[in-house]
Amino acid sequence: MSAKHTSETPAGKTKKFGKGERQIPHHSQKAKKYYPAEDEVKPRKVRKTIHPAKPRATLQPGTILILLAGRFRGKRVILLKHLPQGILLVTGPFKVNGVPLRRVNARYVIATSAKVDLKGIDSKTVEKVGGEGYFAREKKENKKGEEAFFKQGENAEKKPVASARASDQKAVDKALLSNIKNEPHLLEYLRSSFSLRKGDRPHEMKW
């Protein structure tokens, strides 16, 4: 019994050239004559998997942190909540050292041994501030034409603080301020800024 041809691809032809033979593929197997003028964009294969960030054991809510980067570097702040991807929600409080409710990266903070009691804090406001989109920037209207050209050299206008953010700041800081005042020297400690001087050895310091 002869074996049946089960391959899906059609067979080519065999041509003889003198003493030799040459296999000519089927027309469906031949290379394309025309190619697209531009390269086709292929999505990159992401092999890395995103793992949930593991917070350090020292980063507990209520811990006083020292900021190491950003606009408020050197300031002492209070940790309120852990956010996804290693982000922390902190506050100064604003009345004490001028640091508002903001997000900071956990890599750029030093956790101290000092803590503030978070008893009485408005948990609903903290959840609201820690939600997605709270810190999203508002879209600006792009000015075009002569008006935009003549306003290039002018000083940038100061952004007015939204009334909702100001009320959220007051609601969070109200309970914190009363708890801070109950602890001796804690108010002065939060007001002071951290800095290193010549000869200081941070690896030998006790935080």
mmCIF file of C-alpha atoms in Angstrom:
data_model
loop_
_atom_site.group_PDB
_atom_site.id
_atom_site.type_symbol
_atom_site.label_atom_id
_atom_site.label_comp_id
_atom_site.label_asym_id
_atom_site.label_seq_id
_atom_site.Cartn_x
_atom_site.Cartn_y
_atom_site.Cartn_z
ATOM 1 C CA MET A 1 0.000 0.000 0.000
ATOM 2 C CA SER A 2 1.495 3.316 -1.054
ATOM 3 C CA ALA A 3 1.960 6.052 1.576
ATOM 4 C CA LYS A 4 -0.349 9.042 1.193
ATOM 5 C CA HIS A 5 1.021 12.613 1.026
ATOM 6 C CA THR A 6 -0.231 14.159 4.308
ATOM 7 C CA SER A 7 1.779 17.437 4.330
ATOM 8 C CA GLU A 8 -0.284 20.597 4.067
ATOM 9 C CA THR A 9 2.297 22.544 2.038
ATOM 10 C CA PRO A 10 2.192 21.838 -1.718
ATOM 11 C CA ALA A 11 5.185 19.993 -3.189
ATOM 12 C CA GLY A 12 7.630 21.764 -5.530
ATOM 13 C CA LYS A 13 9.094 20.675 -8.852
ATOM 14 C CA THR A 14 12.399 19.000 -9.642
ATOM 15 C CA LYS A 15 14.226 20.281 -12.718
ATOM 16 C CA LYS A 16 17.275 18.715 -14.332
ATOM 17 C CA PHE A 17 20.180 20.891 -15.439
ATOM 18 C CA GLY A 18 22.688 18.736 -17.301
ATOM 19 C CA LYS A 19 23.902 16.155 -14.822
ATOM 20 C CA GLY A 20 22.496 17.887 -11.755
ATOM 21 C CA GLU A 21 19.025 18.418 -10.353
ATOM 22 C CA ARG A 22 17.445 21.445 -8.711
ATOM 23 C CA GLN A 23 14.429 21.598 -6.435
ATOM 24 C CA ILE A 24 12.133 24.520 -7.280
ATOM 25 C CA PRO A 25 9.678 25.376 -4.498
ATOM 26 C CA HIS A 26 5.963 25.865 -5.067
ATOM 27 C CA HIS A 27 4.873 29.442 -5.902
ATOM 28 C CA SER A 28 3.112 29.730 -2.528
ATOM 29 C CA GLN A 29 6.444 29.096 -0.749
ATOM 30 C CA LYS A 30 8.450 31.681 -2.670
ATOM 31 C CA ALA A 31 9.676 34.889 -1.030
ATOM 32 C CA LYS A 32 7.606 38.035 -1.471
ATOM 33 C CA LYS A 33 8.588 40.359 -4.295
ATOM 34 C CA TYR A 34 7.239 43.468 -2.597
ATOM 35 C CA TYR A 35 7.745 44.652 0.999
ATOM 36 C CA PRO A 36 6.157 47.535 2.957
ATOM 37 C CA ALA A 37 8.057 50.827 2.660
ATOM 38 C CA GLU A 38 8.051 51.333 6.448
ATOM 39 C CA ASP A 39 8.925 48.811 9.131
ATOM 40 C CA GLU A 40 5.952 47.238 10.821
ATOM 41 C CA VAL A 41 5.929 48.057 14.525
ATOM 42 C CA LYS A 42 5.747 44.923 16.638
ATOM 43 C CA PRO A 43 4.861 45.137 20.320
ATOM 44 C CA ARG A 44 7.757 44.349 22.619
ATOM 45 C CA LYS A 45 7.493 41.230 24.707
ATOM 46 C CA VAL A 46 7.668 42.151 28.379
ATOM 47 C CA ARG A 47 9.262 39.313 30.268
ATOM 48 C CA LYS A 48 9.345 41.047 33.625
ATOM 49 C CA THR A 49 6.407 40.558 35.951
ATOM 50 C CA ILE A 50 5.325 43.383 38.233
ATOM 51 C CA HIS A 51 5.490 42.233 41.843
ATOM 52 C CA PRO A 52 3.680 44.116 44.617
ATOM 53 C CA ALA A 53 6.052 46.347 46.583
ATOM 54 C CA LYS A 54 7.027 45.101 50.035
ATOM 55 C CA PRO A 55 7.187 47.953 52.551
ATOM 56 C CA ARG A 56 10.085 48.048 54.997
ATOM 57 C CA ALA A 57 9.316 46.942 58.537
ATOM 58 C CA THR A 58 10.298 50.398 59.856
ATOM 59 C CA LEU A 59 7.768 52.192 57.621
ATOM 60 C CA GLN A 60 4.690 51.953 59.825
ATOM 61 C CA PRO A 61 1.830 54.528 59.796
ATOM 62 C CA GLY A 62 2.618 57.273 62.308
ATOM 63 C CA THR A 63 6.409 56.997 61.895
ATOM 64 C CA ILE A 64 8.314 60.257 61.448
ATOM 65 C CA LEU A 65 10.341 60.172 58.224
ATOM 66 C CA ILE A 66 13.166 62.328 56.868
ATOM 67 C CA LEU A 67 12.829 63.231 53.187
ATOM 68 C CA LEU A 68 16.041 62.785 51.186
ATOM 69 C CA ALA A 69 14.982 64.163 47.795
ATOM 70 C CA GLY A 70 12.607 66.605 46.176
ATOM 71 C CA ARG A 71 11.475 70.088 47.033
ATOM 72 C CA PHE A 72 11.141 69.354 50.775
ATOM 73 C CA ARG A 73 14.380 67.367 51.242
ATOM 74 C CA GLY A 74 15.631 67.496 54.817
ATOM 75 C CA LYS A 75 12.137 68.006 56.232
ATOM 76 C CA ARG A 76 10.597 65.675 58.793
ATOM 77 C CA VAL A 77 7.142 64.347 57.914
ATOM 78 C CA ILE A 78 4.562 61.889 59.280
ATOM 79 C CA LEU A 79 3.694 58.711 57.380
ATOM 80 C CA LEU A 80 -0.073 58.314 56.959
ATOM 81 C CA LYS A 81 -0.555 55.405 54.572
ATOM 82 C CA HIS A 82 1.120 52.989 52.140
ATOM 83 C CA LEU A 83 0.079 53.382 48.497
ATOM 84 C CA PRO A 84 0.696 50.882 45.645
ATOM 85 C CA GLN A 85 4.139 50.446 44.035
ATOM 86 C CA GLY A 86 6.194 51.610 47.021
ATOM 87 C CA ILE A 87 4.654 55.092 47.336
ATOM 88 C CA LEU A 88 3.965 56.693 50.726
ATOM 89 C CA LEU A 89 1.366 59.283 51.676
ATOM 90 C CA VAL A 90 2.854 61.826 54.099
ATOM 91 C CA THR A 91 2.082 65.188 55.676
ATOM 92 C CA GLY A 92 4.155 67.809 57.563
ATOM 93 C CA PRO A 93 1.726 68.791 59.050
ATOM 94 C CA PHE A 94 1.495 71.914 56.883
ATOM 95 C CA LYS A 95 1.081 74.302 59.850
ATOM 96 C CA VAL A 96 4.232 72.943 61.478
ATOM 97 C CA ASN A 97 6.828 72.798 58.684
ATOM 98 C CA GLY A 98 5.015 73.738 55.462
ATOM 99 C CA VAL A 99 4.910 70.232 53.962
ATOM 100 C CA PRO A 100 1.436 69.526 52.519
ATOM 101 C CA LEU A 101 -0.223 66.189 51.853
ATOM 102 C CA ARG A 102 1.960 64.571 49.208
ATOM 103 C CA ARG A 103 3.239 61.273 47.827
ATOM 104 C CA VAL A 104 6.896 60.267 48.184
ATOM 105 C CA ASN A 105 8.931 57.276 47.058
ATOM 106 C CA ALA A 106 9.817 54.889 49.888
ATOM 107 C CA ARG A 107 13.405 54.677 48.595
ATOM 108 C CA TYR A 108 14.086 58.342 49.362
ATOM 109 C CA VAL A 109 13.126 58.447 53.040
ATOM 110 C CA ILE A 110 14.808 57.572 56.333
ATOM 111 C CA ALA A 111 12.531 56.106 58.993
ATOM 112 C CA THR A 112 13.228 57.388 62.505
ATOM 113 C CA SER A 113 12.374 55.747 65.814
ATOM 114 C CA ALA A 114 9.980 58.615 66.687
ATOM 115 C CA LYS A 115 6.257 58.076 66.154
ATOM 116 C CA VAL A 116 3.078 60.153 66.273
ATOM 117 C CA ASP A 117 -0.237 58.757 67.452
ATOM 118 C CA LEU A 118 -2.754 58.760 64.569
ATOM 119 C CA LYS A 119 -5.719 58.445 66.921
ATOM 120 C CA GLY A 120 -8.687 60.611 65.879
ATOM 121 C CA ILE A 121 -7.441 61.194 62.315
ATOM 122 C CA ASP A 122 -10.128 61.435 59.607
ATOM 123 C CA SER A 123 -9.733 58.044 57.890
ATOM 124 C CA LYS A 124 -12.225 58.903 55.122
ATOM 125 C CA THR A 125 -10.177 61.919 54.075
ATOM 126 C CA VAL A 126 -6.966 59.840 54.122
ATOM 127 C CA GLU A 127 -8.626 57.248 51.861
ATOM 128 C CA LYS A 128 -9.822 60.002 49.541
ATOM 129 C CA VAL A 129 -6.370 61.617 49.312
ATOM 130 C CA GLY A 130 -4.722 58.249 48.717
ATOM 131 C CA GLY A 131 -7.101 57.377 45.879
ATOM 132 C CA GLU A 132 -6.234 57.451 42.195
ATOM 133 C CA GLY A 133 -6.523 60.773 40.410
ATOM 134 C CA TYR A 134 -6.351 62.969 43.526
ATOM 135 C CA PHE A 135 -2.900 64.311 42.626
ATOM 136 C CA ALA A 136 -3.522 64.326 38.854
ATOM 137 C CA ARG A 137 -2.594 67.571 37.111
ATOM 138 C CA GLU A 138 -5.249 69.636 35.433
ATOM 139 C CA LYS A 139 -4.961 69.948 31.666
ATOM 140 C CA LYS A 140 -3.960 73.420 30.482
ATOM 141 C CA GLU A 141 -5.393 75.161 27.487
ATOM 142 C CA ASN A 142 -2.601 75.687 24.958
ATOM 143 C CA LYS A 143 -2.473 79.371 24.005
ATOM 144 C CA LYS A 144 -1.654 79.960 20.385
ATOM 145 C CA GLY A 145 -0.849 82.942 18.226
ATOM 146 C CA GLU A 146 0.262 86.419 19.263
ATOM 147 C CA GLU A 147 -0.993 86.144 22.849
ATOM 148 C CA ALA A 148 1.270 83.145 23.573
ATOM 149 C CA PHE A 149 4.224 84.814 21.822
ATOM 150 C CA PHE A 150 4.074 88.014 23.899
ATOM 151 C CA LYS A 151 3.585 86.144 27.199
ATOM 152 C CA GLN A 152 6.767 84.073 26.835
ATOM 153 C CA GLY A 153 8.988 86.452 28.829
ATOM 154 C CA GLU A 154 6.472 87.062 31.624
ATOM 155 C CA ASN A 155 6.673 85.417 35.031
ATOM 156 C CA ALA A 156 4.538 82.316 35.427
ATOM 157 C CA GLU A 157 1.312 82.821 37.350
ATOM 158 C CA LYS A 158 1.065 81.186 40.764
ATOM 159 C CA LYS A 159 -1.368 78.309 40.901
ATOM 160 C CA PRO A 160 -4.188 78.945 43.365
ATOM 161 C CA VAL A 161 -4.643 76.141 45.912
ATOM 162 C CA ALA A 162 -7.926 74.302 45.396
ATOM 163 C CA SER A 163 -10.377 74.826 48.250
ATOM 164 C CA ALA A 164 -11.074 71.058 48.410
ATOM 165 C CA ARG A 165 -7.375 70.299 48.949
ATOM 166 C CA ALA A 166 -7.072 72.982 51.618
ATOM 167 C CA SER A 167 -10.061 71.557 53.518
ATOM 168 C CA ASP A 168 -8.629 68.007 53.253
ATOM 169 C CA GLN A 169 -5.309 69.274 54.629
ATOM 170 C CA LYS A 170 -7.025 70.893 57.614
ATOM 171 C CA ALA A 171 -9.138 67.787 58.294
ATOM 172 C CA VAL A 172 -6.058 65.514 58.405
ATOM 173 C CA ASP A 173 -3.829 67.916 60.350
ATOM 174 C CA LYS A 174 -6.410 68.803 63.011
ATOM 175 C CA ALA A 175 -6.099 65.526 64.967
ATOM 176 C CA LEU A 176 -2.356 65.283 64.315
ATOM 177 C CA LEU A 177 -1.640 68.734 65.781
ATOM 178 C CA SER A 178 -3.466 67.935 69.025
ATOM 179 C CA ASN A 179 -1.538 64.646 69.373
ATOM 180 C CA ILE A 180 1.797 66.363 68.592
ATOM 181 C CA LYS A 181 1.236 69.051 71.247
ATOM 182 C CA ASN A 182 0.712 66.363 73.892
ATOM 183 C CA GLU A 183 4.274 65.055 73.350
ATOM 184 C CA PRO A 184 7.099 67.242 74.733
ATOM 185 C CA HIS A 185 9.627 68.629 72.194
ATOM 186 C CA LEU A 186 7.886 66.846 69.288
ATOM 187 C CA LEU A 187 6.675 70.090 67.717
ATOM 188 C CA GLU A 188 10.217 71.524 67.671
ATOM 189 C CA TYR A 189 11.561 68.225 66.326
ATOM 190 C CA LEU A 190 9.191 68.321 63.332
ATOM 191 C CA ARG A 191 9.976 71.985 62.640
ATOM 192 C CA SER A 192 13.734 71.377 62.486
ATOM 193 C CA SER A 193 15.394 70.292 59.220
ATOM 194 C CA PHE A 194 17.869 67.444 58.898
ATOM 195 C CA SER A 195 21.322 68.072 57.427
ATOM 196 C CA LEU A 196 24.762 66.494 57.503
ATOM 197 C CA ARG A 197 27.903 68.425 58.421
ATOM 198 C CA LYS A 198 31.565 67.719 57.887
ATOM 199 C CA GLY A 199 32.636 64.728 59.938
ATOM 200 C CA ASP A 200 29.106 63.313 60.387
ATOM 201 C CA ARG A 201 28.818 59.564 59.845
ATOM 202 C CA PRO A 202 25.233 58.667 58.907
ATOM 203 C CA HIS A 203 25.893 54.910 59.027
ATOM 204 C CA GLU A 204 26.792 55.251 62.737
ATOM 205 C CA MET A 205 23.798 57.426 63.637
ATOM 206 C CA LYS A 206 20.860 56.065 65.582
ATOM 207 C CA TRP A 207 17.604 57.078 63.926
#
